[in-house]
Coordinates of C-alpha atoms and ligand atoms in Angstrom, one line a residue:
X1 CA 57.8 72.3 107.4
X2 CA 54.4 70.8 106.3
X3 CA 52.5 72.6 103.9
X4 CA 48.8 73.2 105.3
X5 CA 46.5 71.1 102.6
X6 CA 42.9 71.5 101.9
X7 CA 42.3 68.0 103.3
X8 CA 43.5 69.5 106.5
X9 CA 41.5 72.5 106.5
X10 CA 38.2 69.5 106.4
X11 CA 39.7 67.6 108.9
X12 CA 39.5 70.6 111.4
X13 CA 36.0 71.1 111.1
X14 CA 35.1 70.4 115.4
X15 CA 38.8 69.5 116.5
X16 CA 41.0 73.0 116.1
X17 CA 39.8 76.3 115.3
X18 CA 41.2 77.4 111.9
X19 CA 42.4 80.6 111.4
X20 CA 42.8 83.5 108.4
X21 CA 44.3 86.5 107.7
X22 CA 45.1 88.2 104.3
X23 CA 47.7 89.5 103.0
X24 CA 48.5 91.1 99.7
X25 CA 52.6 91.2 100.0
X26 CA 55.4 89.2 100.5
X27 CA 56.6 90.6 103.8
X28 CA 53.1 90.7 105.7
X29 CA 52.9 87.2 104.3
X30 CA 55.9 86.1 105.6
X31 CA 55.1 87.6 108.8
X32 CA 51.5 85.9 108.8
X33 CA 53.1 82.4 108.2
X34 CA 55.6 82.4 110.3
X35 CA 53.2 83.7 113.3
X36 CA 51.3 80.5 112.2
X37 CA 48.1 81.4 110.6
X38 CA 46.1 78.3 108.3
X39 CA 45.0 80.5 105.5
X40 CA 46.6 83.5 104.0
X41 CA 43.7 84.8 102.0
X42 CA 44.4 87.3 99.1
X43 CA 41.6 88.8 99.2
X44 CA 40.3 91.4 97.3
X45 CA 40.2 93.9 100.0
X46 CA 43.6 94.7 98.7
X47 CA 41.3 97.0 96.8
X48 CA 40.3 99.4 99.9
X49 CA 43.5 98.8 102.0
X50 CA 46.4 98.9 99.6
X51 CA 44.7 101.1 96.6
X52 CA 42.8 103.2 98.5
X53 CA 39.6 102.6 96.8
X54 CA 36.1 103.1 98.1
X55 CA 35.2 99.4 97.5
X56 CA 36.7 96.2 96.3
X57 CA 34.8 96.6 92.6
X58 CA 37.8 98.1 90.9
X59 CA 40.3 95.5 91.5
X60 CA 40.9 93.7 88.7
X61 CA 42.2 90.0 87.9
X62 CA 45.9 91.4 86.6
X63 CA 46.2 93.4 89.7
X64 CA 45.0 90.5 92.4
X65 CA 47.7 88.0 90.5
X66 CA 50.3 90.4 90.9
X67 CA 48.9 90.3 94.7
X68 CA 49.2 86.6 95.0
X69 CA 52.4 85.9 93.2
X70 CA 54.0 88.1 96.1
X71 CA 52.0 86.3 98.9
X72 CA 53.3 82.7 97.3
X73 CA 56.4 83.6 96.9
X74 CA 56.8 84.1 101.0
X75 CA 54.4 81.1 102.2
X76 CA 55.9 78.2 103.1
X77 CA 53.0 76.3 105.6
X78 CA 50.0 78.1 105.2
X79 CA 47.4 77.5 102.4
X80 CA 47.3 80.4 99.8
X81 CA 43.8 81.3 98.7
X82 CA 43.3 84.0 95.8
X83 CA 40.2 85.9 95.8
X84 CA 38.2 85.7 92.7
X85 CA 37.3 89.7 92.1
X86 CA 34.5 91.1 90.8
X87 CA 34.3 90.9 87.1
X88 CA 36.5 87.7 87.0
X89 CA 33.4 84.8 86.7
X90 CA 30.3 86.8 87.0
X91 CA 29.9 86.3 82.7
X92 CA 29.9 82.9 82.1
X93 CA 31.7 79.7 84.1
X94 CA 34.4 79.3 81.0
X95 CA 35.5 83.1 81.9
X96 CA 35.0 81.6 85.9
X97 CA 37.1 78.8 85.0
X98 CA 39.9 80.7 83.3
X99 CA 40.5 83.2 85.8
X100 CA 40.6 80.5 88.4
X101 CA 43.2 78.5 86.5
X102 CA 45.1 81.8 86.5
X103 CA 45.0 82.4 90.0
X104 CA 46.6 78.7 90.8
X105 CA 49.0 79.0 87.0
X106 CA 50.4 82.5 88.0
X107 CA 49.6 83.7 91.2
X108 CA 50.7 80.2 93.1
X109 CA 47.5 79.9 95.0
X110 CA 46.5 76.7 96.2
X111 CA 42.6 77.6 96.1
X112 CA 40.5 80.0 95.2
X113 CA 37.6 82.1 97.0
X114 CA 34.5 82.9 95.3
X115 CA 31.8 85.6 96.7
X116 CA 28.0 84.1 95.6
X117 CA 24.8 81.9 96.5
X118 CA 23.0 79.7 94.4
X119 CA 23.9 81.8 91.5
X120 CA 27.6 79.9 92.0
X121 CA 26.6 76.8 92.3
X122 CA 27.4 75.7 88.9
X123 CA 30.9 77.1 88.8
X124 CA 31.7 75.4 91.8
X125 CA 30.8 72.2 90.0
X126 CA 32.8 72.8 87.1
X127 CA 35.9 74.2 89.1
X128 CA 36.5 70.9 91.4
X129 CA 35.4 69.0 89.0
X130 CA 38.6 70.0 87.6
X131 CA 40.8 70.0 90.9
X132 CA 41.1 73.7 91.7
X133 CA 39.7 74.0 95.6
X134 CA 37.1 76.4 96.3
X135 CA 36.0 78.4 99.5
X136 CA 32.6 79.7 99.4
X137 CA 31.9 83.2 100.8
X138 CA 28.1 84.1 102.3
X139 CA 26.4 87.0 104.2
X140 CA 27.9 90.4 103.5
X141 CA 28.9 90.0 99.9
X142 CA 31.3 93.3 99.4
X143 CA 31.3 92.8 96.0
X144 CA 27.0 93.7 95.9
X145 CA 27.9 96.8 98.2
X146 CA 25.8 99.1 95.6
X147 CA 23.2 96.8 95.6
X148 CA 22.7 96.0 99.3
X149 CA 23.1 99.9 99.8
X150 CA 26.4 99.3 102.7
X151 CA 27.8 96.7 104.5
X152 CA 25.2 95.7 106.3
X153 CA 24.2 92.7 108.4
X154 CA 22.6 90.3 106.7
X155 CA 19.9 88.2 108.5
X156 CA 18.9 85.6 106.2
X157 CA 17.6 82.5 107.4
X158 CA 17.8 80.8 103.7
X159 CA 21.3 81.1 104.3
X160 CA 21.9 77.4 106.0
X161 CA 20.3 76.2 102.7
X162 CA 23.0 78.0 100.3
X163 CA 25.7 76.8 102.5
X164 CA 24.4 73.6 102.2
X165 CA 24.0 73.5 98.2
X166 CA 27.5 75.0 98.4
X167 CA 28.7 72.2 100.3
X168 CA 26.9 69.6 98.0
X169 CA 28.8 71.6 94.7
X170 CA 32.4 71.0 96.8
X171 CA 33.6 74.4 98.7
X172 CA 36.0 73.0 100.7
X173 CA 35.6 76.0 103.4
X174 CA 32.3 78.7 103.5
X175 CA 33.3 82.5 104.8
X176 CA 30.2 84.1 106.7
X177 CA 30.4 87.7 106.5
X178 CA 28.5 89.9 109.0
X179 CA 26.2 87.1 109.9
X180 CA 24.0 87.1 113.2
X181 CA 25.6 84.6 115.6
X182 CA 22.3 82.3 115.6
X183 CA 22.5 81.9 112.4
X184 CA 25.9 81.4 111.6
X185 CA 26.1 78.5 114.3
X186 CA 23.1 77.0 112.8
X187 CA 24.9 76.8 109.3
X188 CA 28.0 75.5 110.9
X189 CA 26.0 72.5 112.5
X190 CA 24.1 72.3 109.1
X191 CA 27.4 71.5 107.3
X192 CA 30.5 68.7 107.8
X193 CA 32.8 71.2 106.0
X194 CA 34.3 74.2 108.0
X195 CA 32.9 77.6 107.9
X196 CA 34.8 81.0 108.3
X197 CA 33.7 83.5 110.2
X198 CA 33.8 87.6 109.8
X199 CA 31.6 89.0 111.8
X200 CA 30.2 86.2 112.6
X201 CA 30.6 85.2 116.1
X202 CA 32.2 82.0 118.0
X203 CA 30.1 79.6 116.7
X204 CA 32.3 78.9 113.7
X205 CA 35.1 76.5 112.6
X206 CA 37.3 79.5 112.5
X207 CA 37.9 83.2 112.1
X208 CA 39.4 85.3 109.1
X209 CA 40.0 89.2 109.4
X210 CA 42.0 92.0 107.3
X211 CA 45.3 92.0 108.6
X212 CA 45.9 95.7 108.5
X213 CA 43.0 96.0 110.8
X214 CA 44.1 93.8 113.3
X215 CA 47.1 96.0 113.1
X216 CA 45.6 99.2 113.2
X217 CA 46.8 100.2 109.6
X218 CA 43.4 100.4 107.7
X219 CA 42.1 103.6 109.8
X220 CA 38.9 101.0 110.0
X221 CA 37.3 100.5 113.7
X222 CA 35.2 97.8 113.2
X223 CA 33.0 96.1 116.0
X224 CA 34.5 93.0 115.1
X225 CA 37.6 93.5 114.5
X226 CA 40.1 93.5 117.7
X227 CA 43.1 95.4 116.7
X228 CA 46.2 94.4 118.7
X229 CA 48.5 97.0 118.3
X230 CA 48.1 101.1 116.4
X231 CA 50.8 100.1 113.8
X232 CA 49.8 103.7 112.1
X233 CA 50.8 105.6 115.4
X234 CA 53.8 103.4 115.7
X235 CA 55.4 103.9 112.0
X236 CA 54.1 107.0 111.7
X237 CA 56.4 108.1 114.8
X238 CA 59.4 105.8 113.5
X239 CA 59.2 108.2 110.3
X240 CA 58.7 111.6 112.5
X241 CA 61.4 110.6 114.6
X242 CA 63.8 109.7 111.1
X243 CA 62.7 113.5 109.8
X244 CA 63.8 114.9 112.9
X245 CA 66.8 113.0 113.1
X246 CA 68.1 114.1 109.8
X247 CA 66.6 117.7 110.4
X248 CA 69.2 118.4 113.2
X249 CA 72.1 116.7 112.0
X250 CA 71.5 112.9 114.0
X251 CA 71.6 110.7 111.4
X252 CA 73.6 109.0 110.4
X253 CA 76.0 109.0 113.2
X254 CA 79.7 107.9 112.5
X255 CA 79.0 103.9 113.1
X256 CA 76.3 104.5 110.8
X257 CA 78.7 105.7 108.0
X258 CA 81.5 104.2 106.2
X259 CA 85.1 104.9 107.4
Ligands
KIV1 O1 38.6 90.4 100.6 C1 38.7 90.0 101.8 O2 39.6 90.4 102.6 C2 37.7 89.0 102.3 C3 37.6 88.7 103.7 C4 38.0 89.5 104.8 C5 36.8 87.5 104.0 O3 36.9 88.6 101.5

């Protein structure tokens, strides 16, 4: 099977629709790249949905490697993207640098995702200047939640100008978070590389969402999420049905014991 290259993530950009999903395991990664998604981002949602934290702040760069060694480890098509937490380059682009060599050294990932404006701009230089791919990400930053006071949408007509001094530092890819559908076509016709959307309407190169939503496992209704099936009703009936199984004397049966 091909592995899915950065080079053919550009070449999509107005010919197929790219698509995401994350994934911070090895079986839901499996599952993801066999179903045939692009991009398996590890991203650090894994923060909300598999630590049960109120944000994705606490996550920290030993924790999301951990995350991404067991998402490599499955993928055999998609490309693996690690998402570069908060804490990880926010100091200086050397401590940027290092924890993005990490993500490809340890974790496996082919690429890493950064969260940031302007204020990145630089360490996306420096990172492809030394080969490690980067995806931008723009709008709803998670990682300023405190700051921007929720997740909120974020109408900022400046925007098409980041995305564009992104593009011009080498993202290979820009995620648009919660961005108002005007605006995030306008920044996809701005730019020659693809752009991501969350939130963010049709008018985009392609569409990444948290997995366990789309399954109905984060307890998260979201106006842009579609959820396809209520995993949460349907394991949590698989495990009422195995209590009450073994409660009465069910299970195991006798060709479910050894003779
Ligand atoms: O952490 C994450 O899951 C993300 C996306 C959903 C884009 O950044």
């Amino acid at each position: 099977m091909k592995r899915i290259t950065v080079p053919d993530i550009v070449a999509r950009k107005g010919k197929e629709k790219i698509t995401s999903l994350t994934a911070y395991d090895y079986i839901t990664a499996r599952i993801l790249d066999e179903g045939g998604v692009d991009i398996i981002l590890v991203g650090d949602s894994a923060s909300m949905v598999m630590q049960g934290n109120e944000s994705t702040i606490p996550i920290t760069m030993d924790e999301m490697i951990y995350h991404t060694r067991m998402v490599s480890r499955a993928v055999r098509r998609a490309l693996v993207v690690g998402d570069m937490p908060f804490g990880s380059y926010q100091e200086s682009i050397s401590e940027g640098v290092r924890n993005a060599i990490r993500f490809m050294k340890e974790g496996g990932a082919h690429a890493v995702k950064v969260e940031g404006g302007m204020e990145v701009v630089d360490l996306v230089e420096r990172l492809t200047s030394f080969g490690i791919p980067v995806m931008g990400h723009i709008g709803l930053m998670p990682q300023r939640v405190h700051q921007l006071g929720g997740y909120k949408l974020v109408r900022d007509e400046g925007m098409v100008e980041v995305a564009k001094a992104l593009e011009e530092a080498g993202v290979f890819a820009i995620v648009l978070e919660k961005v108002p559908v005007d605006i995030a076509r306008r920044i996809t016709e701005s730019v020659s590389i693809p752009t991501i959307g969350i939130g963010a309407g049709p008018h985009v190169d392609g569409q990444v969402l948290v997995f366990h939503d789309i399954v109905g496992l984060s307890g998260m209704k979201l106006k842009f999420v579609r959820q396809y099936v209520d995993g949460y009703a349907i394991f949590l009936d698989a495990v009422r049905r195995f209590v009450e199984d073994v409660k009465e004397g069910l299970f195991p049966s006798e060709e479910e014991s050894y003779g």
